[in-house]
Amino acid sequence: TKTEGNAMLSGNNSRAAETVATINDDSNGTTLNQENSPISQLPTETLIIIIHWALPRVEFTSIHRAVSSRMYMRKLYTLRQVSKRWQYLIDGTPAFWPVILSKLPHHVNNATIVRSASRPLAIVDEIPEEPNLHNHPSPEEFLDTIAHTRSRWSALALDVRDGEGMSGYLATPAPLLQIVVVDNMWEIYDTSTEPL
């Protein structure tokens, strides 16, 4: 019951427990009601700043940009699960949706495109590992699926196997594009040797 839940949360201080959270029994089991928590009383602008500072920074020009981008998106989706209010604020704040990753599912990238409104986007493409067990798109397939957002690209990072076709990636104008990073990750891991 509500009283038992408060006692469990606070020991002797039920007033503090009511402020932090109350536990209610319902037909689906026990749920946590956060309507009375102090953080739920914060102004929207303050909560948005808190969420912004809770997110990791995406180091786009770093060799670890794909990892930092995935960490950012993972944390963003975790914060969306805190409460309905947090989900509403995160989904409704275009600045929280700056990056599209080739290794994310198509529906996640589509949600990012919609939630980012008209804000600039950073595009991070990674060559799928071999064998491609998760059915990630090739760089060409990935860029084709997001081509309609090209006018919003502010940064583009591509992993390529060879330099052929590079001009095709950049043939269409992208007026906001400020950063282009091209990596040939396959050369880094090439273990073949040539005779001396």
PDB file of C-alpha atoms in Angstrom:
ATOM      1  CA  THR A   1       0.000   0.000   0.000  1.00  0.00           C
ATOM      2  CA  LYS A   2       0.971   3.663  -0.227  1.00  0.00           C
ATOM      3  CA  THR A   3       1.754   3.925   3.508  1.00  0.00           C
ATOM      4  CA  GLU A   4       3.840   0.738   3.535  1.00  0.00           C
ATOM      5  CA  GLY A   5       5.724   1.917   0.460  1.00  0.00           C
ATOM      6  CA  ASN A   6       6.522   5.253   2.119  1.00  0.00           C
ATOM      7  CA  ALA A   7       7.721   3.469   5.254  1.00  0.00           C
ATOM      8  CA  MET A   8       9.968   1.190   3.192  1.00  0.00           C
ATOM      9  CA  LEU A   9      11.434   4.130   1.307  1.00  0.00           C
ATOM     10  CA  SER A  10      12.145   6.380   4.218  1.00  0.00           C
ATOM     11  CA  GLY A  11      12.350   4.365   7.390  1.00  0.00           C
ATOM     12  CA  ASN A  12      11.109   6.954   9.882  1.00  0.00           C
ATOM     13  CA  ASN A  13      10.938   9.946   7.547  1.00  0.00           C
ATOM     14  CA  SER A  14       7.762   9.489   5.501  1.00  0.00           C
ATOM     15  CA  ARG A  15       7.692  13.188   4.537  1.00  0.00           C
ATOM     16  CA  ALA A  16      10.978  12.833   2.620  1.00  0.00           C
ATOM     17  CA  ALA A  17       9.728   9.685   0.946  1.00  0.00           C
ATOM     18  CA  GLU A  18       6.565  11.448  -0.221  1.00  0.00           C
ATOM     19  CA  THR A  19       8.740  14.169  -1.708  1.00  0.00           C
ATOM     20  CA  VAL A  20      10.999  11.730  -3.537  1.00  0.00           C
ATOM     21  CA  ALA A  21       8.420   9.178  -4.665  1.00  0.00           C
ATOM     22  CA  THR A  22       5.375   7.219  -3.636  1.00  0.00           C
ATOM     23  CA  ILE A  23       4.740   3.590  -4.334  1.00  0.00           C
ATOM     24  CA  ASN A  24       1.235   2.617  -5.356  1.00  0.00           C
ATOM     25  CA  ASP A  25      -0.258  -0.827  -5.803  1.00  0.00           C
ATOM     26  CA  ASP A  26      -2.283  -1.307  -8.956  1.00  0.00           C
ATOM     27  CA  SER A  27      -3.605  -4.247 -10.910  1.00  0.00           C
ATOM     28  CA  ASN A  28      -0.385  -4.462 -12.953  1.00  0.00           C
ATOM     29  CA  GLY A  29       1.915  -4.583  -9.945  1.00  0.00           C
ATOM     30  CA  THR A  30       3.888  -1.900  -8.141  1.00  0.00           C
ATOM     31  CA  THR A  31       4.621   1.352  -9.938  1.00  0.00           C
ATOM     32  CA  LEU A  32       6.671   4.386  -8.986  1.00  0.00           C
ATOM     33  CA  ASN A  33       4.816   7.697  -9.131  1.00  0.00           C
ATOM     34  CA  GLN A  34       7.249  10.615  -9.478  1.00  0.00           C
ATOM     35  CA  GLU A  35       4.754  13.471  -9.720  1.00  0.00           C
ATOM     36  CA  ASN A  36       5.758  14.807  -6.291  1.00  0.00           C
ATOM     37  CA  SER A  37       9.522  14.433  -6.711  1.00  0.00           C
ATOM     38  CA  PRO A  38      11.618  17.596  -6.503  1.00  0.00           C
ATOM     39  CA  ILE A  39      13.010  17.164 -10.005  1.00  0.00           C
ATOM     40  CA  SER A  40       9.484  17.069 -11.438  1.00  0.00           C
ATOM     41  CA  GLN A  41       8.925  20.538  -9.962  1.00  0.00           C
ATOM     42  CA  LEU A  42      11.831  22.070 -11.903  1.00  0.00           C
ATOM     43  CA  PRO A  43      11.062  24.462 -14.747  1.00  0.00           C
ATOM     44  CA  THR A  44      11.248  22.873 -18.184  1.00  0.00           C
ATOM     45  CA  GLU A  45      14.246  24.982 -19.224  1.00  0.00           C
ATOM     46  CA  THR A  46      16.216  23.881 -16.145  1.00  0.00           C
ATOM     47  CA  LEU A  47      15.413  20.219 -16.731  1.00  0.00           C
ATOM     48  CA  ILE A  48      16.516  20.492 -20.367  1.00  0.00           C
ATOM     49  CA  ILE A  49      19.859  21.924 -19.198  1.00  0.00           C
ATOM     50  CA  ILE A  50      20.256  19.058 -16.696  1.00  0.00           C
ATOM     51  CA  ILE A  51      19.546  16.490 -19.415  1.00  0.00           C
ATOM     52  CA  HIS A  52      21.990  18.237 -21.755  1.00  0.00           C
ATOM     53  CA  TRP A  53      24.780  18.049 -19.154  1.00  0.00           C
ATOM     54  CA  ALA A  54      23.962  14.382 -18.446  1.00  0.00           C
ATOM     55  CA  LEU A  55      24.671  13.445 -22.072  1.00  0.00           C
ATOM     56  CA  PRO A  56      28.211  12.531 -23.153  1.00  0.00           C
ATOM     57  CA  ARG A  57      29.957  14.763 -25.625  1.00  0.00           C
ATOM     58  CA  VAL A  58      30.264  13.524 -29.197  1.00  0.00           C
ATOM     59  CA  GLU A  59      33.869  13.953 -30.334  1.00  0.00           C
ATOM     60  CA  PHE A  60      33.183  14.151 -34.044  1.00  0.00           C
ATOM     61  CA  THR A  61      36.717  14.813 -35.220  1.00  0.00           C
ATOM     62  CA  SER A  62      38.164  12.063 -33.023  1.00  0.00           C
ATOM     63  CA  ILE A  63      38.940   8.587 -34.340  1.00  0.00           C
ATOM     64  CA  HIS A  64      36.459   7.434 -31.674  1.00  0.00           C
ATOM     65  CA  ARG A  65      33.561   9.448 -33.116  1.00  0.00           C
ATOM     66  CA  ALA A  66      31.453   6.359 -33.827  1.00  0.00           C
ATOM     67  CA  VAL A  67      31.888   5.078 -30.283  1.00  0.00           C
ATOM     68  CA  SER A  68      31.131   8.469 -28.726  1.00  0.00           C
ATOM     69  CA  SER A  69      28.103   8.868 -31.010  1.00  0.00           C
ATOM     70  CA  ARG A  70      26.743   5.456 -30.001  1.00  0.00           C
ATOM     71  CA  MET A  71      27.357   6.263 -26.321  1.00  0.00           C
ATOM     72  CA  TYR A  72      25.472   9.537 -26.760  1.00  0.00           C
ATOM     73  CA  MET A  73      22.472   7.833 -28.368  1.00  0.00           C
ATOM     74  CA  ARG A  74      22.461   5.024 -25.784  1.00  0.00           C
ATOM     75  CA  LYS A  75      22.445   7.560 -22.932  1.00  0.00           C
ATOM     76  CA  LEU A  76      19.759   9.639 -24.676  1.00  0.00           C
ATOM     77  CA  TYR A  77      17.469   6.617 -24.964  1.00  0.00           C
ATOM     78  CA  THR A  78      18.195   5.679 -21.330  1.00  0.00           C
ATOM     79  CA  LEU A  79      17.232   9.171 -20.148  1.00  0.00           C
ATOM     80  CA  ARG A  80      13.990   8.944 -22.157  1.00  0.00           C
ATOM     81  CA  GLN A  81      12.996   6.054 -19.871  1.00  0.00           C
ATOM     82  CA  VAL A  82      13.230   8.070 -16.630  1.00  0.00           C
ATOM     83  CA  SER A  83       9.642   9.321 -16.884  1.00  0.00           C
ATOM     84  CA  LYS A  84       6.991  10.359 -19.361  1.00  0.00           C
ATOM     85  CA  ARG A  85       7.948  14.003 -18.798  1.00  0.00           C
ATOM     86  CA  TRP A  86      11.611  13.324 -19.596  1.00  0.00           C
ATOM     87  CA  GLN A  87      10.610  11.375 -22.707  1.00  0.00           C
ATOM     88  CA  TYR A  88       8.354  14.237 -23.793  1.00  0.00           C
ATOM     89  CA  LEU A  89      11.079  16.845 -23.175  1.00  0.00           C
ATOM     90  CA  ILE A  90      13.809  14.848 -24.906  1.00  0.00           C
ATOM     91  CA  ASP A  91      11.644  13.961 -27.896  1.00  0.00           C
ATOM     92  CA  GLY A  92      10.462  17.573 -28.187  1.00  0.00           C
ATOM     93  CA  THR A  93      13.921  19.163 -27.992  1.00  0.00           C
ATOM     94  CA  PRO A  94      15.508  19.030 -31.463  1.00  0.00           C
ATOM     95  CA  ALA A  95      18.959  19.909 -30.092  1.00  0.00           C
ATOM     96  CA  PHE A  96      19.120  16.477 -28.410  1.00  0.00           C
ATOM     97  CA  TRP A  97      18.988  14.722 -31.820  1.00  0.00           C
ATOM     98  CA  PRO A  98      22.159  15.796 -33.691  1.00  0.00           C
ATOM     99  CA  VAL A  99      23.597  12.551 -35.054  1.00  0.00           C
ATOM    100  CA  ILE A 100      22.654   9.754 -37.450  1.00  0.00           C
ATOM    101  CA  LEU A 101      24.668   6.523 -37.330  1.00  0.00           C
ATOM    102  CA  SER A 102      24.827   3.824 -39.978  1.00  0.00           C
ATOM    103  CA  LYS A 103      24.948   1.074 -37.342  1.00  0.00           C
ATOM    104  CA  LEU A 104      21.693   2.144 -35.691  1.00  0.00           C
ATOM    105  CA  PRO A 105      18.443   0.558 -36.835  1.00  0.00           C
ATOM    106  CA  HIS A 106      16.630   2.379 -39.620  1.00  0.00           C
ATOM    107  CA  HIS A 107      13.662   3.259 -37.363  1.00  0.00           C
ATOM    108  CA  VAL A 108      15.995   4.907 -34.815  1.00  0.00           C
ATOM    109  CA  ASN A 109      17.597   7.068 -37.524  1.00  0.00           C
ATOM    110  CA  ASN A 110      14.154   7.975 -38.869  1.00  0.00           C
ATOM    111  CA  ALA A 111      13.058   9.010 -35.370  1.00  0.00           C
ATOM    112  CA  THR A 112      16.215  11.126 -35.069  1.00  0.00           C
ATOM    113  CA  ILE A 113      15.473  12.851 -38.379  1.00  0.00           C
ATOM    114  CA  VAL A 114      11.919  13.681 -37.289  1.00  0.00           C
ATOM    115  CA  ARG A 115      12.835  14.737 -33.731  1.00  0.00           C
ATOM    116  CA  SER A 116      15.736  16.929 -34.887  1.00  0.00           C
ATOM    117  CA  ALA A 117      13.208  19.074 -36.810  1.00  0.00           C
ATOM    118  CA  SER A 118      15.228  21.279 -39.168  1.00  0.00           C
ATOM    119  CA  ARG A 119      18.445  21.349 -37.122  1.00  0.00           C
ATOM    120  CA  PRO A 120      21.823  20.381 -38.622  1.00  0.00           C
ATOM    121  CA  LEU A 121      22.791  16.705 -38.544  1.00  0.00           C
ATOM    122  CA  ALA A 122      26.131  14.945 -38.152  1.00  0.00           C
ATOM    123  CA  ILE A 123      26.333  11.775 -40.218  1.00  0.00           C
ATOM    124  CA  VAL A 124      28.551   8.911 -39.037  1.00  0.00           C
ATOM    125  CA  ASP A 125      29.036   5.977 -41.380  1.00  0.00           C
ATOM    126  CA  GLU A 126      30.931   2.866 -40.356  1.00  0.00           C
ATOM    127  CA  ILE A 127      31.805  -0.031 -42.623  1.00  0.00           C
ATOM    128  CA  PRO A 128      30.018  -3.118 -41.339  1.00  0.00           C
ATOM    129  CA  GLU A 129      32.209  -5.848 -39.918  1.00  0.00           C
ATOM    130  CA  GLU A 130      32.622  -9.031 -41.887  1.00  0.00           C
ATOM    131  CA  PRO A 131      30.591 -11.118 -41.678  1.00  0.00           C
ATOM    132  CA  ASN A 132      27.770  -8.586 -41.482  1.00  0.00           C
ATOM    133  CA  LEU A 133      25.730 -10.457 -38.869  1.00  0.00           C
ATOM    134  CA  HIS A 134      23.520  -7.480 -38.001  1.00  0.00           C
ATOM    135  CA  ASN A 135      22.711  -6.667 -41.630  1.00  0.00           C
ATOM    136  CA  HIS A 136      24.110  -3.120 -41.433  1.00  0.00           C
ATOM    137  CA  PRO A 137      23.814  -1.180 -44.689  1.00  0.00           C
ATOM    138  CA  SER A 138      26.773  -0.527 -46.953  1.00  0.00           C
ATOM    139  CA  PRO A 139      27.957   3.103 -46.996  1.00  0.00           C
ATOM    140  CA  GLU A 140      26.118   3.641 -50.291  1.00  0.00           C
ATOM    141  CA  GLU A 141      22.871   2.142 -48.962  1.00  0.00           C
ATOM    142  CA  PHE A 142      23.104   4.163 -45.755  1.00  0.00           C
ATOM    143  CA  LEU A 143      23.704   7.462 -47.542  1.00  0.00           C
ATOM    144  CA  ASP A 144      20.889   6.708 -49.990  1.00  0.00           C
ATOM    145  CA  THR A 145      18.411   6.247 -47.105  1.00  0.00           C
ATOM    146  CA  ILE A 146      19.284   9.642 -45.622  1.00  0.00           C
ATOM    147  CA  ALA A 147      19.939  11.554 -48.867  1.00  0.00           C
ATOM    148  CA  HIS A 148      16.776  13.611 -48.364  1.00  0.00           C
ATOM    149  CA  THR A 149      18.446  15.230 -45.307  1.00  0.00           C
ATOM    150  CA  ARG A 150      21.604  16.321 -47.185  1.00  0.00           C
ATOM    151  CA  SER A 151      20.689  20.005 -46.949  1.00  0.00           C
ATOM    152  CA  ARG A 152      20.958  19.649 -43.136  1.00  0.00           C
ATOM    153  CA  TRP A 153      24.313  17.838 -42.957  1.00  0.00           C
ATOM    154  CA  SER A 154      26.819  19.820 -40.906  1.00  0.00           C
ATOM    155  CA  ALA A 155      29.372  17.018 -40.566  1.00  0.00           C
ATOM    156  CA  LEU A 156      30.042  13.829 -42.489  1.00  0.00           C
ATOM    157  CA  ALA A 157      32.318  10.978 -41.412  1.00  0.00           C
ATOM    158  CA  LEU A 158      32.793   8.087 -43.790  1.00  0.00           C
ATOM    159  CA  ASP A 159      34.653   4.820 -43.513  1.00  0.00           C
ATOM    160  CA  VAL A 160      35.602   3.731 -47.011  1.00  0.00           C
ATOM    161  CA  ARG A 161      37.404   0.707 -48.395  1.00  0.00           C
ATOM    162  CA  ASP A 162      38.973   2.595 -51.259  1.00  0.00           C
ATOM    163  CA  GLY A 163      39.007   6.094 -52.666  1.00  0.00           C
ATOM    164  CA  GLU A 164      36.907   5.171 -55.662  1.00  0.00           C
ATOM    165  CA  GLY A 165      33.487   6.766 -55.674  1.00  0.00           C
ATOM    166  CA  MET A 166      34.424   9.414 -53.093  1.00  0.00           C
ATOM    167  CA  SER A 167      33.413  12.173 -55.477  1.00  0.00           C
ATOM    168  CA  GLY A 168      29.953  10.572 -55.615  1.00  0.00           C
ATOM    169  CA  TYR A 169      29.495  11.068 -51.877  1.00  0.00           C
ATOM    170  CA  LEU A 170      30.139  14.767 -52.185  1.00  0.00           C
ATOM    171  CA  ALA A 171      28.693  15.456 -55.645  1.00  0.00           C
ATOM    172  CA  THR A 172      25.429  16.970 -54.411  1.00  0.00           C
ATOM    173  CA  PRO A 173      25.611  20.292 -52.568  1.00  0.00           C
ATOM    174  CA  ALA A 174      25.291  20.271 -48.789  1.00  0.00           C
ATOM    175  CA  PRO A 175      25.137  23.965 -47.833  1.00  0.00           C
ATOM    176  CA  LEU A 176      25.684  23.466 -44.065  1.00  0.00           C
ATOM    177  CA  LEU A 177      28.518  20.953 -44.404  1.00  0.00           C
ATOM    178  CA  GLN A 178      31.531  22.167 -42.398  1.00  0.00           C
ATOM    179  CA  ILE A 179      33.383  18.968 -41.481  1.00  0.00           C
ATOM    180  CA  VAL A 180      34.226  16.009 -43.700  1.00  0.00           C
ATOM    181  CA  VAL A 181      36.220  13.104 -42.283  1.00  0.00           C
ATOM    182  CA  VAL A 182      37.193  10.182 -44.517  1.00  0.00           C
ATOM    183  CA  ASP A 183      38.866   7.136 -43.017  1.00  0.00           C
ATOM    184  CA  ASN A 184      40.163   4.095 -44.780  1.00  0.00           C
ATOM    185  CA  MET A 185      39.990   1.763 -41.800  1.00  0.00           C
ATOM    186  CA  TRP A 186      40.850  -1.240 -43.933  1.00  0.00           C
ATOM    187  CA  GLU A 187      44.381   0.045 -44.536  1.00  0.00           C
ATOM    188  CA  ILE A 188      44.956   0.413 -40.807  1.00  0.00           C
ATOM    189  CA  TYR A 189      44.129  -3.246 -40.253  1.00  0.00           C
ATOM    190  CA  ASP A 190      45.830  -4.587 -43.369  1.00  0.00           C
ATOM    191  CA  THR A 191      48.171  -7.332 -42.223  1.00  0.00           C
ATOM    192  CA  SER A 192      49.480  -8.306 -45.645  1.00  0.00           C
ATOM    193  CA  THR A 193      53.135  -7.760 -46.404  1.00  0.00           C
ATOM    194  CA  GLU A 194      54.964  -6.979 -49.606  1.00  0.00           C
ATOM    195  CA  PRO A 195      58.344  -8.393 -50.573  1.00  0.00           C
ATOM    196  CA  LEU A 196      61.317  -6.105 -49.994  1.00  0.00           C
TER     197      LEU A 196
END
